[in-house]
Amino acid sequence: ERLVYPFLDSYVHNPNFDVSSDALETVRVMFTGVTGGNAAAAAAGVVGDQASEENKQLMEGIASDFLNRKYADVIDERVNKKCLSSEANYMTRRMTLQLLSSILLNRANYNVMMLYISSSQNLVTILFLLRDPSPHITLDAFQVFKIFVANPNKPPEVVKILFDNKVKLAKYLEGLHKERENSDEQYRDEKRLVISTLEGLEI
């Protein structure tokens, strides 16, 4: 808490771009165990790589335990209400979305992911960001939105929001970053799957 909260409460909101981006990168490393690069491990070869992987798994375990214990404090009170709010600056929202996606897609954080995608309020937050004027933020928001749609055990309140808006969402997603589909097969395939899943939703 003493390490994480100051970053999420203060440093990531610093008007100085270098300070805020470094703060978010530090939080990302703390929560995922993945650094931007590990020159020492690369230079050490296989042994270094093995040590790096062991260290990553250790950090993932510590981060997962912390997120499970402090989910409301971190995700609800800081990530959602502060870092992803309309009052947060562009870079804070964009990097927070990338951090959130990394956390949710990490197998060590399965319980955290299920908590997050079971919340209708979280879905509303991501839907709002999916319509952001910035194409970078909409792309990052899609990476989180697809997890809500892919969940086979959606709670009724999440299903209702998706069902009530499925026609509008499918139409919007059809045109979302359409130019990217020619160069990014994974994005194209994921978007098609999301759209088809939405169209097949029933209550």
XYZ file of N, CA, C and O in Angstrom, residues 2-201:
800
model
N 1.889 1.272 0.847
C 2.757 2.442 0.930
C 3.510 2.675 -0.377
O 3.907 3.797 -0.680
N 3.704 1.600 -1.135
C 4.415 1.720 -2.407
C 3.459 2.083 -3.542
O 3.764 2.934 -4.374
N 2.300 1.440 -3.575
C 1.394 1.571 -4.717
C 0.533 2.829 -4.665
O 0.418 3.569 -5.647
N -0.092 3.096 -3.523
C -1.086 4.168 -3.442
C -0.560 5.554 -3.794
O -1.269 6.317 -4.476
N 0.649 5.935 -3.348
C 1.144 7.272 -3.744
C 1.235 7.451 -5.251
O 0.988 8.549 -5.771
N 1.575 6.377 -5.963
C 1.665 6.465 -7.424
C 0.290 6.697 -8.035
O 0.099 7.565 -8.882
N -0.707 5.916 -7.583
C -2.052 6.021 -8.150
C -2.793 7.267 -7.668
O -3.670 7.779 -8.363
N -2.461 7.742 -6.484
C -3.152 8.901 -5.920
C -2.574 10.227 -6.405
O -3.295 11.218 -6.530
N -1.288 10.237 -6.659
C -0.637 11.515 -6.935
C 0.224 11.525 -8.192
O -0.033 12.280 -9.128
N 1.243 10.669 -8.225
C 2.261 10.764 -9.274
C 1.694 10.585 -10.680
O 2.112 11.266 -11.615
N 0.748 9.671 -10.859
C 0.224 9.434 -12.218
C -0.600 10.612 -12.726
O -0.857 10.734 -13.922
N -1.010 11.491 -11.814
C -1.811 12.656 -12.202
C -0.963 13.923 -12.327
O -1.509 15.005 -12.542
N 0.336 13.778 -12.186
C 1.225 14.929 -12.268
C 1.136 15.560 -13.657
O 1.159 14.852 -14.662
N 1.018 16.869 -13.749
C 0.910 17.518 -15.063
C 2.163 17.373 -15.928
O 2.098 17.545 -17.141
N 3.278 17.038 -15.276
C 4.513 16.798 -16.038
C 4.423 15.421 -16.697
O 4.304 14.405 -16.016
N 4.482 15.396 -18.033
C 4.292 14.146 -18.774
C 5.283 13.070 -18.353
O 4.914 11.902 -18.173
N 6.559 13.422 -18.210
C 7.580 12.439 -17.853
C 7.301 11.811 -16.497
O 7.469 10.599 -16.310
N 6.859 12.622 -15.556
C 6.571 12.115 -14.211
C 5.382 11.164 -14.241
O 5.437 10.057 -13.692
N 4.287 11.563 -14.894
C 3.080 10.732 -14.915
C 3.303 9.423 -15.678
O 2.859 8.360 -15.239
N 4.006 9.494 -16.818
C 4.233 8.271 -17.600
C 5.184 7.322 -16.880
O 4.983 6.099 -16.900
N 6.215 7.866 -16.213
C 7.127 7.021 -15.436
C 6.394 6.378 -14.261
O 6.650 5.220 -13.913
N 5.468 7.129 -13.656
C 4.714 6.597 -12.525
C 3.825 5.433 -12.968
O 3.762 4.395 -12.301
N 3.143 5.589 -14.096
C 2.287 4.519 -14.606
C 3.098 3.309 -15.035
O 2.672 2.166 -14.856
N 4.282 3.549 -15.587
C 5.151 2.434 -15.967
C 5.608 1.681 -14.717
O 5.679 0.445 -14.710
N 5.893 2.413 -13.648
C 6.296 1.775 -12.394
C 5.164 0.917 -11.835
O 5.383 -0.210 -11.386
N 3.938 1.439 -11.881
C 2.779 0.673 -11.417
C 2.595 -0.584 -12.272
O 2.301 -1.666 -11.757
N 2.791 -0.422 -13.586
C 2.650 -1.576 -14.484
C 3.642 -2.680 -14.123
O 3.288 -3.868 -14.080
N 4.878 -2.302 -13.855
C 5.905 -3.280 -13.486
C 5.543 -3.952 -12.162
O 5.665 -5.166 -12.009
N 5.046 -3.160 -11.198
C 4.675 -3.725 -9.894
C 3.527 -4.729 -10.021
O 3.479 -5.721 -9.307
N 2.586 -4.459 -10.923
C 1.406 -5.308 -11.039
C 1.564 -6.465 -12.027
O 0.777 -7.407 -11.996
N 2.523 -6.383 -12.934
C 2.663 -7.439 -13.942
C 4.001 -8.176 -13.874
O 4.127 -9.278 -14.411
N 4.991 -7.562 -13.242
C 6.305 -8.194 -13.168
C 7.082 -8.114 -14.461
O 8.143 -8.712 -14.593
N 6.571 -7.367 -15.432
C 7.221 -7.255 -16.739
C 7.865 -5.886 -16.872
O 7.184 -4.865 -16.773
N 9.162 -5.865 -17.091
C 9.859 -4.604 -17.292
C 9.960 -4.308 -18.774
O 9.768 -5.178 -19.615
N 10.290 -3.092 -19.083
C 10.400 -2.698 -20.489
C 11.522 -3.421 -21.203
O 11.523 -3.568 -22.405
N 12.486 -3.867 -20.467
C 13.596 -4.595 -21.072
C 14.506 -5.084 -19.969
O 14.609 -4.471 -18.918
N 15.201 -6.177 -20.198
C 16.086 -6.703 -19.173
C 17.406 -7.052 -19.821
O 17.641 -8.180 -20.233
N 18.259 -6.061 -19.908
C 19.532 -6.241 -20.603
C 20.425 -7.238 -19.886
O 21.151 -8.011 -20.499
N 20.364 -7.229 -18.547
C 21.222 -8.138 -17.788
C 20.870 -9.590 -18.081
O 21.742 -10.439 -18.274
N 19.569 -9.880 -18.118
C 19.138 -11.251 -18.396
C 19.514 -11.651 -19.806
O 19.931 -12.789 -20.063
N 19.353 -10.741 -20.737
C 19.694 -11.048 -22.123
C 21.173 -11.353 -22.249
O 21.590 -12.271 -22.970
N 22.003 -10.588 -21.544
C 23.449 -10.794 -21.623
C 23.854 -12.104 -20.965
O 24.831 -12.746 -21.351
N 23.076 -12.544 -19.972
C 23.407 -13.769 -19.246
C 22.941 -15.020 -19.967
O 23.249 -16.129 -19.561
N 22.189 -14.881 -21.030
C 21.735 -16.026 -21.797
C 20.644 -16.795 -21.116
O 19.777 -16.220 -20.456
N 20.672 -18.130 -21.227
C 19.603 -18.980 -20.718
C 19.417 -18.836 -19.222
O 18.294 -18.746 -18.723
N 20.516 -18.791 -18.486
C 20.413 -18.692 -17.035
C 19.740 -17.389 -16.651
O 18.884 -17.331 -15.789
N 20.149 -16.308 -17.327
C 19.536 -15.009 -17.055
C 18.066 -15.024 -17.377
O 17.255 -14.471 -16.640
N 17.711 -15.643 -18.496
C 16.300 -15.716 -18.887
C 15.496 -16.484 -17.852
O 14.369 -16.118 -17.525
N 16.079 -17.580 -17.348
C 15.381 -18.378 -16.347
C 15.190 -17.576 -15.069
O 14.105 -17.593 -14.468
N 16.220 -16.850 -14.660
C 16.129 -16.028 -13.455
C 15.093 -14.936 -13.641
O 14.318 -14.624 -12.732
N 15.067 -14.374 -14.827
C 14.102 -13.315 -15.117
C 12.682 -13.849 -15.050
O 11.788 -13.189 -14.520
N 12.454 -15.043 -15.585
C 11.116 -15.645 -15.567
C 10.699 -15.984 -14.144
O 9.538 -15.760 -13.763
N 11.619 -16.484 -13.346
C 11.301 -16.809 -11.955
C 10.940 -15.536 -11.178
O 10.014 -15.530 -10.375
N 11.695 -14.476 -11.443
C 11.420 -13.197 -10.775
C 10.062 -12.650 -11.194
O 9.301 -12.129 -10.379
N 9.735 -12.793 -12.493
C 8.448 -12.336 -13.007
C 7.304 -13.082 -12.334
O 6.305 -12.478 -11.922
N 7.436 -14.404 -12.198
C 6.388 -15.210 -11.574
C 6.216 -14.847 -10.101
O 5.093 -14.811 -9.586
N 7.334 -14.553 -9.433
C 7.274 -14.155 -8.028
C 6.528 -12.838 -7.889
O 5.633 -12.691 -7.042
N 6.862 -11.872 -8.753
C 6.203 -10.561 -8.704
C 4.723 -10.676 -9.066
O 3.883 -10.000 -8.484
N 4.400 -11.551 -10.026
C 3.007 -11.767 -10.399
C 2.201 -12.291 -9.218
O 1.069 -11.878 -8.982
N 2.805 -13.234 -8.482
C 2.127 -13.817 -7.329
C 1.871 -12.786 -6.241
O 0.781 -12.732 -5.663
N 2.869 -11.943 -5.971
C 2.734 -10.901 -4.958
C 1.673 -9.888 -5.392
O 0.811 -9.489 -4.602
N 1.727 -9.491 -6.669
C 0.773 -8.506 -7.199
C -0.640 -9.064 -7.177
O -1.599 -8.364 -6.826
N -0.795 -10.327 -7.561
C -2.115 -10.951 -7.590
C -2.717 -11.012 -6.193
O -3.903 -10.712 -5.999
N -1.908 -11.369 -5.225
C -2.379 -11.430 -3.840
C -2.809 -10.037 -3.364
O -3.859 -9.879 -2.736
N -2.014 -9.024 -3.702
C -2.337 -7.659 -3.310
C -3.633 -7.185 -3.966
O -4.500 -6.598 -3.313
N -3.791 -7.449 -5.260
C -4.991 -7.022 -5.982
C -6.244 -7.727 -5.469
O -7.324 -7.131 -5.421
N -6.107 -8.971 -5.092
C -7.253 -9.694 -4.539
C -7.665 -9.126 -3.184
O -8.852 -9.017 -2.883
N -6.680 -8.762 -2.379
C -6.975 -8.232 -1.036
C -7.458 -6.788 -1.086
O -8.285 -6.371 -0.284
N -6.935 -6.037 -2.021
C -7.213 -4.600 -2.080
C -7.942 -4.216 -3.370
O -7.785 -3.096 -3.864
N -8.745 -5.120 -3.883
C -9.411 -4.883 -5.172
C -10.197 -3.569 -5.176
O -10.046 -2.745 -6.077
N -11.043 -3.365 -4.173
C -11.883 -2.162 -4.139
C -11.028 -0.899 -4.062
O -11.307 0.095 -4.746
N -9.999 -0.930 -3.226
C -9.134 0.248 -3.062
C -8.390 0.586 -4.347
O -8.237 1.760 -4.692
N -7.908 -0.434 -5.041
C -7.091 -0.198 -6.238
C -7.959 0.024 -7.474
O -7.844 1.050 -8.167
N -8.826 -0.929 -7.764
C -9.591 -0.885 -9.014
C -10.757 0.100 -8.941
O -10.902 0.980 -9.804
N -11.587 -0.029 -7.929
C -12.777 0.828 -7.839
C -12.424 2.278 -7.518
O -12.861 3.203 -8.214
N -11.668 2.464 -6.451
C -11.430 3.819 -5.955
C -10.340 4.578 -6.705
O -10.386 5.809 -6.781
N -9.380 3.865 -7.278
C -8.268 4.573 -7.905
C -8.257 4.433 -9.427
O -8.225 5.434 -10.146
N -8.305 3.209 -9.926
C -8.265 3.026 -11.379
C -9.519 3.596 -12.033
O -9.441 4.440 -12.935
N -10.690 3.163 -11.593
C -11.943 3.605 -12.217
C -12.289 5.064 -11.928
O -12.546 5.850 -12.832
N -12.308 5.419 -10.643
C -12.797 6.747 -10.256
C -11.811 7.871 -10.557
O -12.219 9.021 -10.734
N -10.521 7.554 -10.588
C -9.529 8.610 -10.788
C -8.795 8.498 -12.125
O -8.825 9.415 -12.940
N -8.155 7.359 -12.344
C -7.280 7.236 -13.521
C -8.047 7.133 -14.843
O -7.516 7.494 -15.898
N -9.282 6.618 -14.804
C -10.067 6.494 -16.031
C -11.198 7.515 -16.118
O -12.003 7.464 -17.045
N -11.245 8.437 -15.180
C -12.313 9.438 -15.195
C -12.072 10.451 -16.305
O -10.959 10.595 -16.817
N -13.123 11.165 -16.662
C -13.012 12.187 -17.713
C -12.109 13.333 -17.290
O -11.623 14.099 -18.121
N -11.873 13.440 -15.983
C -11.008 14.508 -15.481
C -9.533 14.155 -15.586
O -8.677 15.033 -15.506
N -9.225 12.870 -15.759
C -7.824 12.454 -15.904
C -7.317 12.877 -17.275
O -8.087 12.958 -18.237
N -6.022 13.146 -17.362
C -5.483 13.567 -18.660
C -5.405 12.395 -19.628
O -5.513 11.237 -19.242
N -5.199 12.717 -20.881
C -5.210 11.728 -21.953
C -4.228 10.582 -21.705
O -4.586 9.401 -21.812
N -2.980 10.920 -21.380
C -1.971 9.874 -21.226
C -2.273 8.989 -20.027
O -2.043 7.777 -20.076
N -2.781 9.558 -18.958
C -3.135 8.752 -17.784
C -4.217 7.738 -18.134
O -4.124 6.556 -17.783
N -5.251 8.196 -18.843
C -6.332 7.275 -19.231
C -5.826 6.194 -20.173
O -6.168 5.013 -20.026
N -4.999 6.595 -21.147
C -4.524 5.614 -22.126
C -3.637 4.553 -21.473
O -3.830 3.355 -21.688
N -2.658 4.989 -20.668
C -1.748 4.029 -20.049
C -2.452 3.194 -18.983
O -2.107 2.032 -18.768
N -3.465 3.766 -18.325
C -4.228 3.005 -17.339
C -5.029 1.896 -18.018
O -5.132 0.779 -17.501
N -5.594 2.189 -19.181
C -6.313 1.162 -19.938
C -5.372 0.031 -20.327
O -5.733 -1.157 -20.256
N -4.160 0.376 -20.747
C -3.184 -0.646 -21.116
C -2.789 -1.476 -19.897
O -2.645 -2.707 -19.985
N -2.632 -0.805 -18.758
C -2.315 -1.504 -17.519
C -3.458 -2.440 -17.133
O -3.232 -3.602 -16.782
N -4.683 -1.938 -17.213
C -5.857 -2.734 -16.860
C -5.959 -3.972 -17.733
O -6.220 -5.080 -17.242
N -5.740 -3.809 -19.019
C -5.782 -4.935 -19.946
C -4.733 -5.982 -19.575
O -5.006 -7.188 -19.564
N -3.525 -5.528 -19.246
C -2.450 -6.455 -18.865
C -2.802 -7.224 -17.599
O -2.544 -8.424 -17.491
N -3.401 -6.523 -16.640
C -3.790 -7.168 -15.378
C -4.866 -8.223 -15.618
O -4.762 -9.365 -15.160
N -5.902 -7.849 -16.371
C -7.044 -8.751 -16.567
C -6.691 -9.979 -17.402
O -7.269 -11.053 -17.209
N -5.766 -9.822 -18.334
C -5.414 -10.932 -19.218
C -4.303 -11.820 -18.661
O -3.928 -12.809 -19.288
N -3.810 -11.483 -17.478
C -2.782 -12.294 -16.836
C -3.466 -13.430 -16.079
O -4.324 -13.188 -15.226
N -3.105 -14.654 -16.383
C -3.767 -15.813 -15.768
C -3.677 -15.803 -14.242
O -4.554 -16.353 -13.562
N -2.626 -15.188 -13.709
C -2.469 -15.130 -12.251
C -3.564 -14.281 -11.615
O -3.834 -14.406 -10.412
N -4.209 -13.428 -12.423
C -5.233 -12.524 -11.899
C -6.653 -12.944 -12.303
O -7.523 -12.095 -12.478
N -6.868 -14.244 -12.422
C -8.182 -14.735 -12.864
C -9.315 -14.216 -11.971
O -10.348 -13.763 -12.466
N -9.117 -14.280 -10.653
C -10.169 -13.827 -9.739
C -10.440 -12.332 -9.895
O -11.598 -11.890 -9.840
N -9.380 -11.571 -10.094
C -9.513 -10.126 -10.295
C -10.268 -9.856 -11.595
O -11.151 -8.992 -11.648
N -9.921 -10.602 -12.633
C -10.607 -10.441 -13.912
C -12.096 -10.716 -13.774
O -12.930 -9.948 -14.275
N -12.448 -11.807 -13.101
C -13.860 -12.150 -12.959
C -14.621 -11.099 -12.146
O -15.767 -10.779 -12.451
N -13.981 -10.566 -11.128
C -14.606 -9.491 -10.355
C -14.854 -8.279 -11.242
O -15.937 -7.679 -11.209
N -13.854 -7.945 -12.033
C -13.959 -6.738 -12.863
C -15.046 -6.874 -13.921
O -15.880 -5.981 -14.087
N -15.046 -7.978 -14.658
C -15.988 -8.111 -15.772
C -17.383 -8.530 -15.319
O -18.290 -8.640 -16.141
N -17.556 -8.733 -14.020
C -18.895 -9.028 -13.494
C -19.614 -7.765 -13.051
O -20.768 -7.829 -12.613
N -18.935 -6.629 -13.158
C -19.512 -5.360 -12.713
C -20.113 -4.579 -13.869
O -19.414 -4.253 -14.836
N -21.389 -4.248 -13.760
C -22.030 -3.460 -14.807
C -21.480 -2.037 -14.839
O -21.405 -1.416 -15.901
N -21.064 -1.526 -13.680
C -20.492 -0.176 -13.638
C -19.165 -0.131 -14.377
O -18.854 0.841 -15.081
N -18.373 -1.185 -14.236
C -17.107 -1.249 -14.981
C -17.377 -1.291 -16.481
O -16.659 -0.662 -17.274
N -18.404 -2.028 -16.870
C -18.764 -2.107 -18.289
C -19.156 -0.730 -18.816
O -18.738 -0.333 -19.913
N -19.929 0.008 -18.044
C -20.342 1.353 -18.457
C -19.126 2.260 -18.625
O -19.035 3.039 -19.582
N -18.162 2.132 -17.722
C -16.926 2.925 -17.816
C -16.194 2.631 -19.116
O -15.748 3.545 -19.821
N -16.077 1.360 -19.451
C -15.354 0.973 -20.666
C -16.138 1.368 -21.919
O -15.545 1.790 -22.930
N -17.458 1.260 -21.872
C -18.276 1.684 -23.015
C -18.100 3.179 -23.279
O -18.050 3.617 -24.435
N -18.002 3.949 -22.213
C -17.776 5.388 -22.346
C -16.434 5.649 -23.033
O -16.333 6.487 -23.935
N -15.406 4.919 -22.624
C -14.066 5.091 -23.205
C -14.004 4.566 -24.635
O -13.189 5.022 -25.439
N -14.872 3.619 -24.947
C -14.915 3.073 -26.303
C -15.390 4.124 -27.317
O -15.162 3.988 -28.514
N -16.050 5.170 -26.812
C -16.530 6.249 -27.675
C -15.664 7.508 -27.554
O -16.080 8.587 -27.981
N -14.491 7.375 -26.970
C -13.606 8.528 -26.778
C -13.160 9.102 -28.122
O -13.018 8.359 -29.106
N -12.937 10.406 -28.206
C -12.475 11.008 -29.470
C -11.103 10.497 -29.919
O -10.793 10.525 -31.114
N -10.292 10.036 -28.968
C -8.949 9.559 -29.320
C -8.988 8.132 -29.853
O -9.461 7.229 -29.176
N -8.455 7.892 -31.055
C -8.430 6.531 -31.599
C -7.558 5.583 -30.776
O -7.816 4.378 -30.729
N -6.537 6.131 -30.117
C -5.669 5.283 -29.291
C -6.423 4.769 -28.072
O -6.300 3.601 -27.691
N -7.222 5.639 -27.460
C -7.992 5.223 -26.290
C -9.093 4.240 -26.683
O -9.344 3.263 -25.972
N -9.746 4.454 -27.814
C -10.796 3.516 -28.227
C -10.217 2.131 -28.512
O -10.849 1.118 -28.215
N -9.013 2.090 -29.079
C -8.386 0.797 -29.343
C -8.041 0.095 -28.031
O -8.278 -1.117 -27.878
N -7.499 0.841 -27.075
C -7.163 0.252 -25.774
C -8.427 -0.162 -25.019
O -8.437 -1.186 -24.333
N -9.493 0.640 -25.151
C -10.755 0.287 -24.497
C -11.336 -0.988 -25.092
O -11.944 -1.804 -24.375
N -11.171 -1.191 -26.389
C -11.668 -2.406 -27.039
C -11.006 -3.647 -26.438
O -11.653 -4.686 -26.287
N -9.711 -3.533 -26.103
C -8.981 -4.671 -25.549
C -9.568 -5.110 -24.202
O -9.462 -6.271 -23.814
N -10.188 -4.178 -23.485
C -10.853 -4.524 -22.222
C -12.300 -4.947 -22.484
O -12.789 -5.917 -21.899
N -12.961 -4.232 -23.389
C -14.360 -4.536 -23.703
C -14.537 -5.979 -24.181
O -15.506 -6.653 -23.805
N -13.604 -6.472 -24.981
C -13.734 -7.822 -25.537
C -13.764 -8.884 -24.437
O -14.343 -9.963 -24.616
N -13.161 -8.570 -23.275
C -13.153 -9.539 -22.169
C -14.550 -9.654 -21.571
O -14.989 -10.757 -21.212
N -15.256 -8.541 -21.465
C -16.648 -8.572 -21.001
C -17.496 -9.445 -21.915
O -18.280 -10.282 -21.456
N -17.340 -9.239 -23.226
C -18.165 -9.955 -24.199
C -17.825 -11.445 -24.222
O -18.708 -12.294 -24.379
N -16.544 -11.764 -24.060
C -16.113 -13.163 -24.155
C -16.476 -13.988 -22.926
O -16.477 -15.225 -22.981
N -16.802 -13.328 -21.825
C -17.125 -14.040 -20.589
C -18.363 -14.928 -20.781
O -19.459 -14.439 -21.047
N -18.223 -16.248 -20.624
C -19.378 -17.139 -20.828
C -20.372 -17.113 -19.669
O -21.483 -17.616 -19.792
N -19.954 -16.519 -18.555
C -20.815 -16.488 -17.374
C -21.147 -15.044 -16.979
O -20.984 -14.646 -15.824
N -21.634 -14.283 -17.929
C -21.971 -12.884 -17.664
C -23.129 -12.802 -16.668
O -24.131 -13.504 -16.817
N -23.030 -11.938 -15.666
C -24.168 -11.740 -14.759
C -25.299 -11.045 -15.499
O -25.073 -10.360 -16.506
N -26.534 -11.194 -15.018
C -27.705 -10.641 -15.718
C -27.612 -9.147 -16.025
O -28.022 -8.705 -17.095
N -27.066 -8.358 -15.095
C -27.008 -6.913 -15.320
C -26.044 -6.548 -16.454
O -26.265 -5.576 -17.177
N -24.986 -7.337 -16.619
C -24.047 -7.113 -17.728
C -24.688 -7.543 -19.046
O -24.594 -6.836 -20.057
N -25.353 -8.673 -19.024
C -26.044 -9.161 -20.226
C -27.072 -8.145 -20.690
O -27.191 -7.860 -21.898
N -27.807 -7.583 -19.749
C -28.868 -6.625 -20.109
C -28.303 -5.384 -20.814
O -28.851 -4.931 -21.823
N -27.208 -4.857 -20.297
C -26.596 -3.682 -20.924
C -26.127 -4.017 -22.338
O -26.368 -3.250 -23.283
N -25.472 -5.154 -22.481
C -24.983 -5.551 -23.800
C -26.137 -5.848 -24.752
O -26.105 -5.459 -25.926
N -27.174 -6.513 -24.231
C -28.325 -6.863 -25.073
C -29.073 -5.613 -25.529
O -29.422 -5.469 -26.700
N -29.307 -4.706 -24.598
C -30.051 -3.486 -24.925
C -29.324 -2.613 -25.945
O -29.962 -1.819 -26.653
N -28.007 -2.747 -25.984
C -27.209 -1.889 -26.874
C -26.511 -2.654 -27.990
O -25.660 -2.086 -28.684
N -26.887 -3.935 -28.182
C -26.116 -4.763 -29.096
C -26.178 -4.292 -30.544
O -25.181 -4.384 -31.276
N -27.311 -3.763 -30.977
C -27.419 -3.294 -32.366
C -26.514 -2.091 -32.587
O -25.749 -2.031 -33.548
N -26.582 -1.117 -31.679
C -25.744 0.077 -31.783
C -24.269 -0.270 -31.641
O -23.425 0.275 -32.365
N -23.971 -1.183 -30.714
C -22.577 -1.572 -30.504
C -22.001 -2.294 -31.721
O -20.877 -2.021 -32.142
N -22.767 -3.211 -32.279
C -22.297 -3.954 -33.452
C -22.024 -3.008 -34.618
O -21.006 -3.126 -35.316
N -22.929 -2.067 -34.831
C -22.756 -1.088 -35.914
C -21.530 -0.222 -35.675
O -20.741 0.046 -36.586
N -21.358 0.218 -34.426
C -20.204 1.058 -34.092
C -18.901 0.288 -34.262
O -17.916 0.802 -34.817
N -18.878 -0.954 -33.785
C -17.658 -1.757 -33.864
C -17.286 -2.097 -35.302
O -16.098 -2.245 -35.622
N -18.271 -2.223 -36.163
C -17.986 -2.502 -37.578
C -17.028 -1.469 -38.157
O -16.139 -1.784 -38.943
N -17.229 -0.206 -37.779
C -16.393 0.855 -38.320
C -15.208 1.230 -37.462
O -14.401 2.078 -37.854
N -15.073 0.587 -36.285
C -14.000 0.935 -35.358
C -12.636 0.460 -35.875
O -12.412 -0.737 -36.020
N -11.770 1.398 -36.186
C -10.418 1.093 -36.679
C -10.450 0.105 -37.849
O -9.675 -0.852 -37.902
N -11.351 0.347 -38.771
C -11.502 -0.557 -39.914
C -10.223 -0.630 -40.733
O -9.887 -1.677 -41.295
N -9.497 0.477 -40.793
C -8.257 0.509 -41.559
C -7.200 -0.425 -40.978
O -6.290 -0.860 -41.680
N -7.354 -0.779 -39.700
C -6.373 -1.630 -39.035
C -6.533 -3.106 -39.420
O -5.594 -3.890 -39.286
N -7.717 -3.456 -39.897
C -8.021 -4.858 -40.168
C -7.122 -5.467 -41.237
O -6.843 -6.666 -41.211
N -6.681 -4.665 -42.191
C -5.837 -5.194 -43.268
C -4.440 -5.584 -42.787
O -3.828 -6.501 -43.342
N -3.958 -4.901 -41.753
C -2.592 -5.151 -41.279
C -2.539 -5.921 -39.961
O -1.476 -6.377 -39.550
N -3.679 -6.054 -39.287
C -3.697 -6.704 -37.978
C -4.777 -7.787 -37.968
O -5.936 -7.536 -37.659
N -4.371 -9.007 -38.312
C -5.332 -10.111 -38.406
C -5.960 -10.440 -37.054
O -7.146 -10.779 -36.978
N -5.166 -10.354 -35.997
C -5.699 -10.677 -34.676
C -6.811 -9.709 -34.291
O -7.863 -10.129 -33.806
N -6.577 -8.427 -34.529
C -7.607 -7.432 -34.223
C -8.858 -7.688 -35.057
O -9.973 -7.653 -34.549
N -8.669 -7.960 -36.343
C -9.805 -8.213 -37.235
C -10.616 -9.402 -36.750
O -11.847 -9.337 -36.671
N -9.927 -10.502 -36.408
C -10.623 -11.713 -35.972
C -11.318 -11.502 -34.626
O -12.447 -11.983 -34.419
N -10.646 -10.799 -33.715
C -11.246 -10.551 -32.403
C -12.484 -9.665 -32.533
O -13.496 -9.891 -31.865
N -12.402 -8.670 -33.394
C -13.542 -7.771 -33.567
C -14.730 -8.522 -34.176
O -15.872 -8.337 -33.739
N -14.470 -9.382 -35.142
C -15.550 -10.168 -35.742
C -16.204 -11.071 -34.706
O -17.435 -11.228 -34.685
N -15.380 -11.663 -33.842
C -15.916 -12.550 -32.809
C -16.757 -11.769 -31.808
O -17.833 -12.233 -31.396
N -16.291 -10.591 -31.421
C -17.045 -9.754 -30.495
C -18.391 -9.375 -31.095
O -19.437 -9.461 -30.439
N -18.379 -8.963 -32.362
C -19.625 -8.552 -33.027
C -20.599 -9.718 -33.134
O -21.789 -9.581 -32.842
N -20.107 -10.869 -33.531
C -20.988 -12.039 -33.682
C -21.538 -12.491 -32.330
O -22.696 -12.930 -32.230
N -20.725 -12.371 -31.285
C -21.196 -12.726 -29.941
C -22.290 -11.772 -29.486
O -23.298 -12.191 -28.917
N -22.093 -10.483 -29.757
C -23.105 -9.488 -29.393
C -24.413 -9.757 -30.145
O -25.498 -9.718 -29.550
N -24.298 -10.030 -31.434
C -25.490 -10.252 -32.246
C -26.245 -11.498 -31.795
O -27.463 -11.589 -31.996
N -25.534 -12.451 -31.194
C -26.188 -13.679 -30.761
C -26.714 -13.639 -29.328
O -27.281 -14.616 -28.843
N -26.532 -12.505 -28.657
C -26.988 -12.393 -27.264
C -28.504 -12.484 -27.163
O -29.236 -11.900 -27.956
